[in-house]
Short mmCIF file of C-alpha atoms in Angstrom, two decimals:
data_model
loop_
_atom_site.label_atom_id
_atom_site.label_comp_id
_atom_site.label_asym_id
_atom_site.label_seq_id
_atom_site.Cartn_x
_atom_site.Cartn_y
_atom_site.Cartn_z
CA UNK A 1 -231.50 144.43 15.35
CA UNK A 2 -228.13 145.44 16.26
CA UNK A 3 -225.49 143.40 19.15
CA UNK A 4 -223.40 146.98 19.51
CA UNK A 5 -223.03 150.22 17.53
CA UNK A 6 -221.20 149.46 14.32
CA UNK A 7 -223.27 146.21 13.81
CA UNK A 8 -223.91 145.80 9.72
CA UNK A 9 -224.58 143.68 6.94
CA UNK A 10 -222.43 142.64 4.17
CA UNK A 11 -224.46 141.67 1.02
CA UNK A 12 -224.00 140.45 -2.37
CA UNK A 13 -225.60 142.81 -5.20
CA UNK A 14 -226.36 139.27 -6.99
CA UNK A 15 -229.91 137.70 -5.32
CA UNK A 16 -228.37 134.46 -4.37
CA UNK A 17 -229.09 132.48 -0.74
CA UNK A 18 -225.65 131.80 -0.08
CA UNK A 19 -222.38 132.93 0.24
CA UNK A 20 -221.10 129.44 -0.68
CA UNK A 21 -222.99 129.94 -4.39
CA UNK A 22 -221.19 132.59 -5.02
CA UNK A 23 -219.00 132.86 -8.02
CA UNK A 24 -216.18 133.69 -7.75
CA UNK A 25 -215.90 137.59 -8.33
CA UNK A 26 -218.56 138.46 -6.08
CA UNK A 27 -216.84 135.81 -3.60
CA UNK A 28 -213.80 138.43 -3.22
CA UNK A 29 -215.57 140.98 -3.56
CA UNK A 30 -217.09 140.14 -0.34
CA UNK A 31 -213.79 139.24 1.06
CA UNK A 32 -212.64 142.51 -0.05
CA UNK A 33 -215.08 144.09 1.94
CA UNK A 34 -214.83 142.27 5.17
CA UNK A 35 -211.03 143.19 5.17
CA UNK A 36 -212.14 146.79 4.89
CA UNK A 37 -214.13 146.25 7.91
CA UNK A 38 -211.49 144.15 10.00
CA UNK A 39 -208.88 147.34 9.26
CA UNK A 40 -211.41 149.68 10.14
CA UNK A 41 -212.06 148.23 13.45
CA UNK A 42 -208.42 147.20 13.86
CA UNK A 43 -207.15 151.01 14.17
CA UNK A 44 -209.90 151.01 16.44
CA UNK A 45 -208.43 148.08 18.87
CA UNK A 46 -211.80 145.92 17.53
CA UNK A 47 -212.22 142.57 16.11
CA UNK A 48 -214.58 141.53 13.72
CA UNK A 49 -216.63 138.34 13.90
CA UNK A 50 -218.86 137.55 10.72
CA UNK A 51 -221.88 135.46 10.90
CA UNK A 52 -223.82 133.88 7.75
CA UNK A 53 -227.01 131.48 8.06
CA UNK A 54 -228.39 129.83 5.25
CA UNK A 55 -232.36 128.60 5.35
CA UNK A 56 -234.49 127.92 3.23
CA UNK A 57 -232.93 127.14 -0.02
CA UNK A 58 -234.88 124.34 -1.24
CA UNK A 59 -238.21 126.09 -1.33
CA UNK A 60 -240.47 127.74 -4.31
CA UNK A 61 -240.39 131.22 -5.04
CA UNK A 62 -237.72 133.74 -4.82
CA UNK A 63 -234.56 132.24 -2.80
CA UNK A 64 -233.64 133.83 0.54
CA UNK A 65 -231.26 136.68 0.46
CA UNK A 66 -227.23 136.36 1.20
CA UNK A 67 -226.78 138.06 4.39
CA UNK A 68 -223.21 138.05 6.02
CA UNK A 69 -223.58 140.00 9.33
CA UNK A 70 -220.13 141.69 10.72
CA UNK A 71 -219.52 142.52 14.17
CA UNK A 72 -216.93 144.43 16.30
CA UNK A 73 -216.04 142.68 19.51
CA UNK A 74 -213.40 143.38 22.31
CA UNK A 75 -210.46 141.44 22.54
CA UNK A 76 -211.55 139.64 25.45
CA UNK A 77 -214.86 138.69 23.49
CA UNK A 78 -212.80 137.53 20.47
CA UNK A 79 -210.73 135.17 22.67
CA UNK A 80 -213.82 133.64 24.14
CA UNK A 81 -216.38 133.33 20.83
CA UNK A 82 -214.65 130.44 19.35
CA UNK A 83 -215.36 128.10 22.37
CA UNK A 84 -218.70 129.64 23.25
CA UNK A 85 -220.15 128.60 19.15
CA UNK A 86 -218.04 125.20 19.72
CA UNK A 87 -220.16 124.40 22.83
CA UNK A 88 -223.68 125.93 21.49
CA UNK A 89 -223.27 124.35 18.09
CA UNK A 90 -222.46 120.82 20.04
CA UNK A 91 -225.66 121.87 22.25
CA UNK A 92 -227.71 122.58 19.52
CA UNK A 93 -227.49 119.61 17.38
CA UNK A 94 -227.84 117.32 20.25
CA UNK A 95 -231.17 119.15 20.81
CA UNK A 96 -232.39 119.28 17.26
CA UNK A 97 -230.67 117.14 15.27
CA UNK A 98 -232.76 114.09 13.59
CA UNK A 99 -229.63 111.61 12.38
CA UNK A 100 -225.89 112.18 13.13
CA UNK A 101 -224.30 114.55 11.29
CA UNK A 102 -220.91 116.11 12.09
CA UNK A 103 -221.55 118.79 14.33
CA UNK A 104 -218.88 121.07 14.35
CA UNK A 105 -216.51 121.21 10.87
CA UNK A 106 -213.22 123.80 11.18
CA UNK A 107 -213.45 125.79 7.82
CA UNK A 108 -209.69 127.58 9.03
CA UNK A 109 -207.84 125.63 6.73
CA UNK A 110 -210.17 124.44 3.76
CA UNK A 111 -212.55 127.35 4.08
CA UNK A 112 -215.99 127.21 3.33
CA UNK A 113 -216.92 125.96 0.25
CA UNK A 114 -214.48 122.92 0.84
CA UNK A 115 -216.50 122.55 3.80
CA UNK A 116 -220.19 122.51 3.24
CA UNK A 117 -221.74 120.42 0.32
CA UNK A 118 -223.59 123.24 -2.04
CA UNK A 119 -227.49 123.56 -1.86
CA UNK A 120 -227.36 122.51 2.15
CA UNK A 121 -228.67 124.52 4.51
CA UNK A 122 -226.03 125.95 7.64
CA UNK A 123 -224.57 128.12 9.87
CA UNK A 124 -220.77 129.94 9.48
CA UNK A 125 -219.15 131.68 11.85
CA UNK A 126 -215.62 133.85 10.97
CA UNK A 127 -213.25 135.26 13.62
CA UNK A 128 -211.76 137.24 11.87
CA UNK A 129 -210.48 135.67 8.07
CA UNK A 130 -208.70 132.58 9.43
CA UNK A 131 -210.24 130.58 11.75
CA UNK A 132 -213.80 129.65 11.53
CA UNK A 133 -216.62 127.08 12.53
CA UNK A 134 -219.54 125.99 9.84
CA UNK A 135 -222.43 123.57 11.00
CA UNK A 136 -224.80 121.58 8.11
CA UNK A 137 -228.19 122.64 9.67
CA UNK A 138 -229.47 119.36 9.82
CA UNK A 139 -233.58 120.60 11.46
CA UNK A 140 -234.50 124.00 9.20
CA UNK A 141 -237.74 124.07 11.65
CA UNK A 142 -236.16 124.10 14.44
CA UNK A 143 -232.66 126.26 14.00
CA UNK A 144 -232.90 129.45 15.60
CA UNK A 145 -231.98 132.35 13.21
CA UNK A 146 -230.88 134.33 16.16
CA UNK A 147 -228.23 131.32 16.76
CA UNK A 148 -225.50 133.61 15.91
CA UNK A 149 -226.30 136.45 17.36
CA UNK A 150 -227.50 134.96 20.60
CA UNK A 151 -224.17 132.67 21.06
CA UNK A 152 -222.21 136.00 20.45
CA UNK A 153 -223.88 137.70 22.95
CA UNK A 154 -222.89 135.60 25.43
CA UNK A 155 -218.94 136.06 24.41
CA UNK A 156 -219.36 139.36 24.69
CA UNK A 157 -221.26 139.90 27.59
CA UNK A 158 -224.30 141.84 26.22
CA UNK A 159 -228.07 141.29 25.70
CA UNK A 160 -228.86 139.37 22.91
CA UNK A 161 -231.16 141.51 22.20
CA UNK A 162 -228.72 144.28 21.39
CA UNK A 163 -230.18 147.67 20.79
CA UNK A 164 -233.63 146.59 19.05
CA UNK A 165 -236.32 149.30 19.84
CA UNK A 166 -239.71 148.64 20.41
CA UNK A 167 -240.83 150.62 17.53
CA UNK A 168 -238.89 151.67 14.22
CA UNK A 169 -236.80 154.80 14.78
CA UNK A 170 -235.92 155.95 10.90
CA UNK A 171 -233.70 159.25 12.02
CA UNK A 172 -231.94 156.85 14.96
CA UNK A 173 -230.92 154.29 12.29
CA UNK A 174 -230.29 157.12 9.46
CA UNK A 175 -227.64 158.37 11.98
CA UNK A 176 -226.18 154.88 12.43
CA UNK A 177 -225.97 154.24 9.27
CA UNK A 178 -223.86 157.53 8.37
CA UNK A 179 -221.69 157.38 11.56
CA UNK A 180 -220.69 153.81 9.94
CA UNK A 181 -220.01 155.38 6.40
CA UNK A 182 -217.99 158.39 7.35
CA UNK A 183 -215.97 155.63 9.58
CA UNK A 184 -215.63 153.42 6.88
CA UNK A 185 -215.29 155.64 4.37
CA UNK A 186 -210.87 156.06 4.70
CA UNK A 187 -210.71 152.15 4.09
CA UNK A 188 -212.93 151.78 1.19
CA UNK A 189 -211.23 149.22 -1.41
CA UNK A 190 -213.93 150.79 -3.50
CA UNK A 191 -212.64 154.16 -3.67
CA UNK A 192 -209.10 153.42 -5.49
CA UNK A 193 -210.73 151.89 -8.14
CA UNK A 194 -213.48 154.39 -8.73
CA UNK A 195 -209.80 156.68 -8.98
CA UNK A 196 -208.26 154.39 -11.23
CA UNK A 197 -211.24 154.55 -13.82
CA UNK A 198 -213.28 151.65 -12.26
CA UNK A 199 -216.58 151.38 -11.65
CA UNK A 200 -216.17 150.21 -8.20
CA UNK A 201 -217.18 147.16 -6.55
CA UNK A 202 -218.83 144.75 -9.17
CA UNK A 203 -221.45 142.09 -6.91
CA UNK A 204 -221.11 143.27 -3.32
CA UNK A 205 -221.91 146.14 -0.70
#
């Protein structure tokens, strides 16, 4: 389900739950990528806001898959996101919270993985590289996995439920997909490395 045209994933190559169990290469790796997108959408008069949450870690069987989602906003949307997730993520934990944990923690100036304890569940939210909000999900039951997406929404304007279709459309999504690649394509960090003799990117895409 997509917010706007141009909504996609980043994902680690690597099976892993988390973003903040990364090691280290695929960490900027991914960070590589999401600065492809933010200059993509940046000639474009777009900002990007990136979205990550993390359920599910602790149970048997194959872990959850690392899904960072990235999505172009307006500039009016951007301004207004970071105090829309402030109050929803102060809502939310009031509502579904079972002990008091610190709602809200600023990951702008320790980033992430100074932030949240490895091997807890939680939701991260990135305007852009520099400023960001994580919350320690505190209720797995209860979080909504649409949290993200639905809080955006309401910065931007749009119906959270964005441009899902009643029933799968393969050729609508095939075209998607390539209108994002050929748009992408000039700002690949891939691509000067595959020139250089490398082999591309190593644990992302």
């Amino acid at each position: 389900m997509r917010l706007v045209e141009g909504h996609c994933y980043v994902v680690p190559i690597e099976h892993t739950g988390a973003t903040r169990s990364l090691d280290e290469g695929t960490w900027e790796d991914m960070r590589n990528f999401k600065k492809c997108l933010l200059r993509m959408w940046g000639d474009k008069a777009r900002h990007v806001v990136f979205l990550e949450t993390v359920l599910g870690l602790g149970r048997k069987g194959t872990p959850p898959r690392c899904i960072v989602e990235a999505i172009p906003v307006s500039d009016e949307a951007f301004s207004l996101a970071p105090m829309h997730f402030k109050r929803a993520i102060d809502e939310a934990e009031d509502e579904w919270a079972t002990h008091a944990a610190k709602r809200l923690i600023d990951t702008s100036t320790k980033g992430l993985r100074a932030s949240v304890p490895e091997g807890f569940a939680y939701f991260h939210v990135e305007f852009g590289l520099r400023r960001g909000y994580a919350h320690v999900i505190d209720d797995e039951q209860r979080w909504q996995r649409s949290f993200g997406r639905d809080t955006l929404a309401g910065a931007m304007g749009v119906d959270p439920g964005g441009r899902r279709r009643g029933h799968a459309n393969v050729q609508y999504d095939t075209a998607a997909a390539d209108a994002l690649r050929r748009g992408y394509t000039p700002y690949d960090w891939t691509a000067a490395l595959q020139q250089q003799g490398g082999s591309g990117a190593r644990h992302a895409r």
